[in-house]
CSV table of C-alpha atoms and ligand atoms in Angstrom, one decimal:
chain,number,residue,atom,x,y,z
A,1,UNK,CA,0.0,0.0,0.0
A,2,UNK,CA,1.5,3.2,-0.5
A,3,UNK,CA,1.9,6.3,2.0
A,4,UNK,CA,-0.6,8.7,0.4
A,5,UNK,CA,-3.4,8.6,-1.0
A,6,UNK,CA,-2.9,10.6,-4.2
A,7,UNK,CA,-3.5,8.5,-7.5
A,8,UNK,CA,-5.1,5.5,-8.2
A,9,UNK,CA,-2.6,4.4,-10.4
A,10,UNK,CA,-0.8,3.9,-7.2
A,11,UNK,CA,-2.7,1.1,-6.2
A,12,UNK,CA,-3.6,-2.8,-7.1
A,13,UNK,CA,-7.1,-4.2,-7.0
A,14,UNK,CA,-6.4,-6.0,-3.7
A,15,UNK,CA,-5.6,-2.6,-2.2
A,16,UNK,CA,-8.5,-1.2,-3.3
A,17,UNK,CA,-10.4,-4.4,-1.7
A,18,UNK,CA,-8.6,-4.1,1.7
A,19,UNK,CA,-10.1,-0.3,1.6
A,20,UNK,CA,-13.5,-1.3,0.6
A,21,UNK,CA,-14.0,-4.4,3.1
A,22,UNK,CA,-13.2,-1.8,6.0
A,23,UNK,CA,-15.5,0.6,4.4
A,24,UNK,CA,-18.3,-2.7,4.7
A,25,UNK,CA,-17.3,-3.0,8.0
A,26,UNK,CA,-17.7,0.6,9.0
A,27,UNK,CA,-21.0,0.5,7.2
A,28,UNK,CA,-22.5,-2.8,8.7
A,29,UNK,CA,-21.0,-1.4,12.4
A,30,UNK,CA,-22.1,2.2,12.2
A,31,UNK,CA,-23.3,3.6,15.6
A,32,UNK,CA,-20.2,1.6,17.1
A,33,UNK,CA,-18.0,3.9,18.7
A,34,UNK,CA,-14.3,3.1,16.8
A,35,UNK,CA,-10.6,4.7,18.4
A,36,UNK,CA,-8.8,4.0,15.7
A,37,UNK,CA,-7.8,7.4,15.4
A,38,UNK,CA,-7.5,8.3,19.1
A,39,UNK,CA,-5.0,10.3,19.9
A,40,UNK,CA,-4.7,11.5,16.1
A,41,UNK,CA,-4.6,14.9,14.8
A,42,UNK,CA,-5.9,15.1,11.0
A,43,UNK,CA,-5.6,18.2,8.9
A,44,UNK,CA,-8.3,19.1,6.6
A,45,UNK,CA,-7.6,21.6,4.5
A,46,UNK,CA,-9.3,22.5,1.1
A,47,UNK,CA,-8.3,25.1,-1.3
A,48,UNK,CA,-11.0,24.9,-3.8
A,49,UNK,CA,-14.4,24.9,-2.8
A,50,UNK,CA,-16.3,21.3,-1.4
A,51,UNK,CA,-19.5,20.3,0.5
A,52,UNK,CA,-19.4,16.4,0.2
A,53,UNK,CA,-16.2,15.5,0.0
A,54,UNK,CA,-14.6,17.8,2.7
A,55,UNK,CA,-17.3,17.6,5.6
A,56,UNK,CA,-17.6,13.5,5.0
A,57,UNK,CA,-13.6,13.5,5.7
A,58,UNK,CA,-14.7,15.5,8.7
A,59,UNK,CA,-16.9,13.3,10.0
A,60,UNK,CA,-15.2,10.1,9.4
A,61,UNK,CA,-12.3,11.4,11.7
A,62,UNK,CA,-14.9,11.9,14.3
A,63,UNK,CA,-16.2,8.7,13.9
A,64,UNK,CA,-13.4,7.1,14.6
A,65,UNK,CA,-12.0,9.2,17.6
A,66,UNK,CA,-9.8,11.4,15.9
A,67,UNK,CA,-9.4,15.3,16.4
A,68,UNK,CA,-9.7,17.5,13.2
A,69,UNK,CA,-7.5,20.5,12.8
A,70,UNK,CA,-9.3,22.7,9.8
A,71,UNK,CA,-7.6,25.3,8.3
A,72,UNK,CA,-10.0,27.2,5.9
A,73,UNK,CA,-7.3,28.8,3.5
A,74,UNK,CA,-9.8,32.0,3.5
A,75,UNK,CA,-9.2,33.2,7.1
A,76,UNK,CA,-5.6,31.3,7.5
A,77,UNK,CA,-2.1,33.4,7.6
A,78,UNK,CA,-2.0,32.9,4.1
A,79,UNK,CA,-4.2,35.4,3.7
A,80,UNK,CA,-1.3,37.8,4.9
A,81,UNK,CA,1.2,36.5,3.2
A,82,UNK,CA,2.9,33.3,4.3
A,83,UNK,CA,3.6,30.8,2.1
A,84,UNK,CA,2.3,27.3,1.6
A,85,UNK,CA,5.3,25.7,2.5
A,86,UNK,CA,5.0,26.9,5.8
A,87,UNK,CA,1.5,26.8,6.2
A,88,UNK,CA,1.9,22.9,5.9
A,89,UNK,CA,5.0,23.0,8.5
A,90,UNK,CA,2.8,24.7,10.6
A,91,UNK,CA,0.1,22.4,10.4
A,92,UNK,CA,3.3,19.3,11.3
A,93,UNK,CA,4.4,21.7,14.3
A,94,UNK,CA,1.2,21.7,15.4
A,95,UNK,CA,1.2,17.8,15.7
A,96,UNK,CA,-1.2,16.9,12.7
A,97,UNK,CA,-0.7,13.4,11.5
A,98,UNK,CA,-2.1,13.3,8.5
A,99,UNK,CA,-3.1,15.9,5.6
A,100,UNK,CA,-6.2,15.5,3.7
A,101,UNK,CA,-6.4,18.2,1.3
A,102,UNK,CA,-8.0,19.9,-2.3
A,103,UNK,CA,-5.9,22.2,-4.2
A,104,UNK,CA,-6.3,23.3,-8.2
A,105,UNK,CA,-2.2,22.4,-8.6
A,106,UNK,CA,-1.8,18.7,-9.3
A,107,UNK,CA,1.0,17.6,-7.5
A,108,UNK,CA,1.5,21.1,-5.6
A,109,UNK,CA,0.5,20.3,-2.1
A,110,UNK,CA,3.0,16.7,-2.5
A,111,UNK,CA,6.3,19.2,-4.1
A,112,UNK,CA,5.8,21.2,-1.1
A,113,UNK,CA,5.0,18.8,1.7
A,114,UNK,CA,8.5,16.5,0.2
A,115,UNK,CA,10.4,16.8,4.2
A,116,UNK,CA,7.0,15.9,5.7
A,117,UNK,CA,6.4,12.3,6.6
A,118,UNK,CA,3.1,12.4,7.1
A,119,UNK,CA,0.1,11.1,4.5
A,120,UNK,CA,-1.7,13.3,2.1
A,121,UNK,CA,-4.9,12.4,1.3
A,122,UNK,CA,-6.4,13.5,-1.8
A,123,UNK,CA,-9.8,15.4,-1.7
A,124,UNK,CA,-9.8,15.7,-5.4
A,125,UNK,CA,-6.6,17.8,-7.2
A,126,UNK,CA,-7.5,19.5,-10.0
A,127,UNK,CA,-8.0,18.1,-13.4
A,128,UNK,CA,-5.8,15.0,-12.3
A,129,UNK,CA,-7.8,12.7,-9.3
A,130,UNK,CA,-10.0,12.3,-6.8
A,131,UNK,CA,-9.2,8.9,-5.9
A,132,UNK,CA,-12.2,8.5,-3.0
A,133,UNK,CA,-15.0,9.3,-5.3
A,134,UNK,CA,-13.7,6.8,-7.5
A,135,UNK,CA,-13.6,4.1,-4.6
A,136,UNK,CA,-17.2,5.3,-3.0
A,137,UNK,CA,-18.5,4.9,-6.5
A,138,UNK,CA,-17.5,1.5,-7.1
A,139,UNK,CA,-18.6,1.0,-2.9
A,140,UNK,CA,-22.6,1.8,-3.9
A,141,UNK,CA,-22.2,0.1,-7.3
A,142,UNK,CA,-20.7,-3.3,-5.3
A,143,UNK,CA,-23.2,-2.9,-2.2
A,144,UNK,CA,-26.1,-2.6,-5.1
A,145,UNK,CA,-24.9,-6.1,-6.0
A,146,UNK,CA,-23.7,-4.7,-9.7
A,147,UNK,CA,-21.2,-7.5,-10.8
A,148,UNK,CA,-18.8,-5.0,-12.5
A,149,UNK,CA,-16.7,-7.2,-14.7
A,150,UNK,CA,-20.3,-7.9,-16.6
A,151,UNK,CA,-20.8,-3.6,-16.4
A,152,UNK,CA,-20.8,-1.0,-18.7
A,153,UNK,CA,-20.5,2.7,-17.4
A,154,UNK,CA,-21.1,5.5,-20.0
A,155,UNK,CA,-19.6,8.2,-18.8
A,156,UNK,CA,-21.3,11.3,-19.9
A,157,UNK,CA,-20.1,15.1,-19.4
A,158,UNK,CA,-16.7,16.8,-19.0
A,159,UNK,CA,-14.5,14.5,-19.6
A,160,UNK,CA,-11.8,17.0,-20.0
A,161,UNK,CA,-12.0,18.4,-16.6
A,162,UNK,CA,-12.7,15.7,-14.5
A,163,UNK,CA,-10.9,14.5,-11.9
A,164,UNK,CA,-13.6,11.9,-11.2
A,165,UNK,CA,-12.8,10.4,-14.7
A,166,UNK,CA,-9.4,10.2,-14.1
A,167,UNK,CA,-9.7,8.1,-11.1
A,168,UNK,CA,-12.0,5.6,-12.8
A,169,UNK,CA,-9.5,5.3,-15.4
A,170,UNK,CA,-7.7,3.4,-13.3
A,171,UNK,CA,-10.4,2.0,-11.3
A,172,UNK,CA,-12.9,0.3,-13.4
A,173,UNK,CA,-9.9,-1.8,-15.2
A,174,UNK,CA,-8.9,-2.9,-12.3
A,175,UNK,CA,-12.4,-4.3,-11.5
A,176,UNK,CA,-12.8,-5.4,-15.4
A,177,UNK,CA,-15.8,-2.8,-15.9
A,178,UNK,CA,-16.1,-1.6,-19.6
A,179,UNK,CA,-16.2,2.4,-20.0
A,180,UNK,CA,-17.4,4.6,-22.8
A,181,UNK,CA,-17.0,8.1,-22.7
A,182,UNK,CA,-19.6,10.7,-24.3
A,183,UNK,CA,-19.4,14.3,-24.5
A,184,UNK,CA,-18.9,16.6,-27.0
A,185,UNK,CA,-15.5,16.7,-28.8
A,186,UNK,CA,-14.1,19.7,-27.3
A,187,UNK,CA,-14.5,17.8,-24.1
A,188,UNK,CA,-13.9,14.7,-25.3
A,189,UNK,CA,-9.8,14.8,-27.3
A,190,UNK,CA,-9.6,11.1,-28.5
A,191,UNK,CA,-6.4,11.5,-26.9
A,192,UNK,CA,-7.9,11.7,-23.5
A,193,UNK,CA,-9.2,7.7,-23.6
A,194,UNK,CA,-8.0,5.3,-22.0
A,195,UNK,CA,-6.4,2.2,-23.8
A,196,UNK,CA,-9.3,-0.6,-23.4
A,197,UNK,CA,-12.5,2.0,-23.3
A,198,UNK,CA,-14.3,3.6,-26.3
A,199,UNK,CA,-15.9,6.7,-27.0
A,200,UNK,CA,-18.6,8.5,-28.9
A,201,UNK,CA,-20.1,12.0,-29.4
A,202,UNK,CA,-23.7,11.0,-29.8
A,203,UNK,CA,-25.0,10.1,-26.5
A,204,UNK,CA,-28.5,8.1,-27.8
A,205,UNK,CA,-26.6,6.1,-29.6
A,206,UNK,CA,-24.3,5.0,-26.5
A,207,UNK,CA,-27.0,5.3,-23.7
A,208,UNK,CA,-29.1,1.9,-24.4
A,209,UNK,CA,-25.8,0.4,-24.0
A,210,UNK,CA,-25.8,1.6,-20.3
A,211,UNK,CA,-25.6,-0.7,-17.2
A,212,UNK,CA,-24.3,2.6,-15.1
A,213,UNK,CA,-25.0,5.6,-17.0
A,214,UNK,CA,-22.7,7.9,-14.5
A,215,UNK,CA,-23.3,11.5,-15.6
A,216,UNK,CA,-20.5,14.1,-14.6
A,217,UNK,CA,-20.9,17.8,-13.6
A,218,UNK,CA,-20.1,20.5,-16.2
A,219,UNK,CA,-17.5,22.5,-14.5
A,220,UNK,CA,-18.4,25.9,-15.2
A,221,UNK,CA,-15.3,27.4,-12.8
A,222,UNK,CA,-12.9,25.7,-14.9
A,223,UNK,CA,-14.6,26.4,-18.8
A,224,UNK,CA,-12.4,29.7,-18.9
A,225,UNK,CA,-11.9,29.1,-22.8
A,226,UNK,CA,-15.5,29.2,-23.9
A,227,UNK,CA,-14.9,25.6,-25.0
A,228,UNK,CA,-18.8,25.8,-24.9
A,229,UNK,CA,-20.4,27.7,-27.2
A,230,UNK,CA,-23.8,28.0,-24.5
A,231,UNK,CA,-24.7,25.5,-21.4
A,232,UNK,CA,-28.1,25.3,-22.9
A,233,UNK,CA,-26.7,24.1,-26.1
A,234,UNK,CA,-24.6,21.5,-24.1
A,235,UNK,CA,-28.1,20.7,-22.1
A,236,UNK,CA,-29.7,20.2,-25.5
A,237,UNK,CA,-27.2,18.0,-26.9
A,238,UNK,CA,-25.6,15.8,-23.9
A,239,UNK,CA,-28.3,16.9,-20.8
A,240,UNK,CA,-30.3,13.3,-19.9
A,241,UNK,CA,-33.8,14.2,-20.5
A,242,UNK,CA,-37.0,13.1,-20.0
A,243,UNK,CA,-36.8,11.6,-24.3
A,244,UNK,CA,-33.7,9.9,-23.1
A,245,UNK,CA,-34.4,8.3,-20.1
A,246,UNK,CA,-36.4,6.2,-22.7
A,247,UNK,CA,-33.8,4.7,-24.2
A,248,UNK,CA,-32.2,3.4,-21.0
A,249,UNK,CA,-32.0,0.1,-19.8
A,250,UNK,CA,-34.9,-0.6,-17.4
A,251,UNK,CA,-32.4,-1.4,-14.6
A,252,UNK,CA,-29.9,0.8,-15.3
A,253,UNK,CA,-28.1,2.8,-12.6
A,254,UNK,CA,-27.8,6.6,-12.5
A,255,UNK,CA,-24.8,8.2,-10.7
A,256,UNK,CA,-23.4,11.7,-10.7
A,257,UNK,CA,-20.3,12.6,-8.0
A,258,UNK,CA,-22.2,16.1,-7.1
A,259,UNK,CA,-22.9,18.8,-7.2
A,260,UNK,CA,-26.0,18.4,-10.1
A,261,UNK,CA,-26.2,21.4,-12.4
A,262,UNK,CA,-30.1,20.6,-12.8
A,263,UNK,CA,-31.0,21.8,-15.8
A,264,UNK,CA,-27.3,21.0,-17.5
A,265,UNK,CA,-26.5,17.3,-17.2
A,266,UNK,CA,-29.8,16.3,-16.7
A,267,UNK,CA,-33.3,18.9,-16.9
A,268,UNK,CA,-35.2,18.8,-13.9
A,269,UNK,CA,-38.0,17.5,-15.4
A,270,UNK,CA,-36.3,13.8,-15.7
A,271,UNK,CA,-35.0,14.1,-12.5
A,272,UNK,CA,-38.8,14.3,-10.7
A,273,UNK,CA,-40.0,11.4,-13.0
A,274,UNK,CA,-36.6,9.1,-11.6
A,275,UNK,CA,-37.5,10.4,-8.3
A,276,UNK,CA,-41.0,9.3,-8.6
A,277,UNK,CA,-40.3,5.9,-10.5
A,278,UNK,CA,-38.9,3.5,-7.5
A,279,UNK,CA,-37.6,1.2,-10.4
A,280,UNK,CA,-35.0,3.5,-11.4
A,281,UNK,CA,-31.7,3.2,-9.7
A,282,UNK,CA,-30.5,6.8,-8.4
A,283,UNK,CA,-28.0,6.4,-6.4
A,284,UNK,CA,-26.8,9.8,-6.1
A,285,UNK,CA,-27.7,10.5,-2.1
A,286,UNK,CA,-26.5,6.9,-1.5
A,287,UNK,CA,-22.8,7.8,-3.3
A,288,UNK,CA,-22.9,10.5,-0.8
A,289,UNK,CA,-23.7,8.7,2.1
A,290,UNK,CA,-21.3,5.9,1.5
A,291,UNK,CA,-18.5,8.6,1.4
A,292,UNK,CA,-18.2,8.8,5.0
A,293,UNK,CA,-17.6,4.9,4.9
A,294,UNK,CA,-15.0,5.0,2.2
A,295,UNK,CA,-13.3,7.7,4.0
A,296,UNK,CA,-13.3,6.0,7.3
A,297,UNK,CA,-11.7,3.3,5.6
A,298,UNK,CA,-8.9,5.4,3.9
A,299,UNK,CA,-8.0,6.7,7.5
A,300,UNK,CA,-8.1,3.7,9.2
A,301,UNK,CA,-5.9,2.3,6.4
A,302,UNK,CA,-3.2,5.1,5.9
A,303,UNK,CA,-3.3,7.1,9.4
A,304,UNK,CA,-4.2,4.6,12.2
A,305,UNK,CA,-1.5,2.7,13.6
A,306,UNK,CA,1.5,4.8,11.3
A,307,UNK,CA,3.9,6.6,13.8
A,308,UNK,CA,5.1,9.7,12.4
B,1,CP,N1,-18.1,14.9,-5.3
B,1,CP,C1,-17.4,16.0,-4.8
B,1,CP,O1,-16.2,16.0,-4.8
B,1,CP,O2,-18.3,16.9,-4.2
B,1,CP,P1,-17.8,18.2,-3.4
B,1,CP,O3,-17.1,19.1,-4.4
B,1,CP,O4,-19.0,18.7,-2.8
B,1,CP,O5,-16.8,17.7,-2.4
C-alpha cells in the first residue's frame, strides 16, 4: 500500500479491496463507537471549494476518535502573506498526522510537503484525481450487487475536466468494468481515452448500452476558454432528458459525483420522474452517504496505527 493517497494508479485491485471491506465494515458497524484514530490529529484543508467530499472527511475522523484540525485557506495566515510551504510546516508543528487536502495544482500540495512524513490524502486535485470518489462509487455500485466485470458505465459530461474520470481510469480496469466516454469533442480529445475503453459524441446512440450511466458535472469554474459555445446548447445536446431516459436500460443505474447542475447534465423534469419511479436506480444520495464509509476506511488504512 503506499503512504498517500494521491492517484489511483498507485494502487492494485487487492488494495483497493482491503479499503473497501473496511468501508463494509464501518457500514454494517455504524453507531459503534471506533478509536482507531484516538490520539490523532488530522488536517483538513481545502483550497477549492467542497460540500461532500470535505465535511464527509470531517466526519469520518470523528467517527473514529480522531481530532480535526481545519484550516480554511480564506481566514488562515495565508491570507497575509505566508507561504504554503510553511502553512503545511505549521500544520506538522502543530502535531497533525495526517493531511487530507483539495488544491487546483496537481501535484502542488506533495512538491511542497517532500520533508514531511506524514500522509496526504487527496480530496480531489485539480484536473488530475480524486481517488475516494472513484472508490465510494465503485462501494454503492458493489453494495447494489452490480457485478462490475459484466458492467458497462457510460460516462457522460466533462471528460476533459474531471478529476472523477481520471480516477476511474484506473479504477474500473482494475475491476474489469467496460467504460465509454460521451461528450462533446471539445471535451472529449480522442487523446484523453483510455487504452481498453471507447468513446462517442452521440449520447443516444451509446446510452441503451448503459448498465451505469454515471453522468458528470459540467464544471463551469474551470470552462475559462469558452470551450462551450452555450450551457443550454450542451443541455440540449448531452443533458439526460425526459426523451432519453427512454432509451435506458430498465435497470440501469444513475450516478453523478455532485454537485447536479439541474438543468445541464440532466433537466429537472427527468430528474422528478426518476424520483417518482422506484424502479429507477438513483444512487446519487446513497454515493454520498457511502463517502463517509470509504473515508473512514482510507483513515483507518493510511493514518491509524502509522507513527510519524
Ligand atoms: N463529489 C465531490 O467532490 O463533491 P464536493 O465538491 O462537494 O466535495
Amino acid at each position: 500500500m503506499p503512504k498517500d493517497m494521491l492517484s489511483l494508479k498507485d494502487f492494485t485491485r487487492e488494495d483497493l479491496e482491503d479499503i473497501l471491506q473496511r468501508a463494509a465494515y464501518f457500514k454494517k458497524n455504524d453507531g459503534k463507537i471506533f478509536s482507531s484514530l484516538q490520539g490523532k490529529n488530522i488536517a483538513i484543508s481545502f483550497w477549492e471549494p467542497s460540500t461532500r467530499t470535505r465535511l464527509s472527511f470531517e466526519l469520518a475522523v470523528q467517527k473514529l476518535g480522531g481530532r480535526v484540525i481545519n484550516l480554511n485557506p480564506r481566514i488562515s495566515s495565508e491570507e497575509k502573506g505566508e507561504n504554503m510551504e510553511d502553512t503545511v510546516s505549521t500544520l506538522a508543528s502543530l502535531g497533525a498526522h495526517a493531511l487530507i487536502f483539495r488544491h487546483s495544482i496537481p501535484g502542488y500540495i506533495q512538491k511542497i510537503s517532500r520533508n514531511i512524513g506524514m500522509p496526504l490524502i487527496s480530496g480531489g486535485e485539480g484536473c488530475y484525481q480524486h481517488p475516494t470518489q472513484a472508490l465510494l462509487d465503485i462501494f454503492t455500485l458493489r453494495e447494489k450487487g452490480v457485478k462490475l466485470e459484466q458492467t458497462m458505465v457510460i460516462m457522460v459530461g466533462d471528460i476533459l475536466h474531471s478529476r472523477v474520470a481520471r480516477s476511474h481510469f484506473f479504477a474500473l480496469p482494475l475491476y474489469g468494468a467496460g467504460l465509454t466516454l460521451v461528450a462533446p469533442p471539445v471535451l472529449l480529445p480522442p487523446e484523453l481515452v483510455p487504452p481498453g475503453s471507447g468513446y462517442s459524441y452521440h449520447l443516444e446512440e451509446v446510452l441503451p448500452q448503459g448498465d451505469v450511466i454515471y453522468l458528470l458535472r459540467v464544471q463551469k469554474e474551470r470552462q475559462s476558454k469558452g470551450l462551450l459555445s452555450s450551457l443550454d446548447e450542451y443541455a440540449a445536446v448531452y443533458g439526460l432528458n425526459e426523451k432519453r431516459l427512454a432509451l435506458l436500460k430498465k435497470d440501469a443505474f444513475l450516478m453523478h459525483p455532485g454537485p447536479v447542475n439541474v438543468g445541464i447534465e440532466i433537466s429537472f423534469k427527468a430528474l422528478k420522474m426518476l424520483e417518482s419511479f422506484p424502479t429507477r436506480k438513483v444512487l446519487f444520495q446513497e454515493q454520498v452517504q457511502n463517502g463517509v464509509y470509504v473515508r473512514m476506511a482510507v483513515l483507518d488504512t493510511f493514518v491509524a496505527g502509522r507513527v510519524i
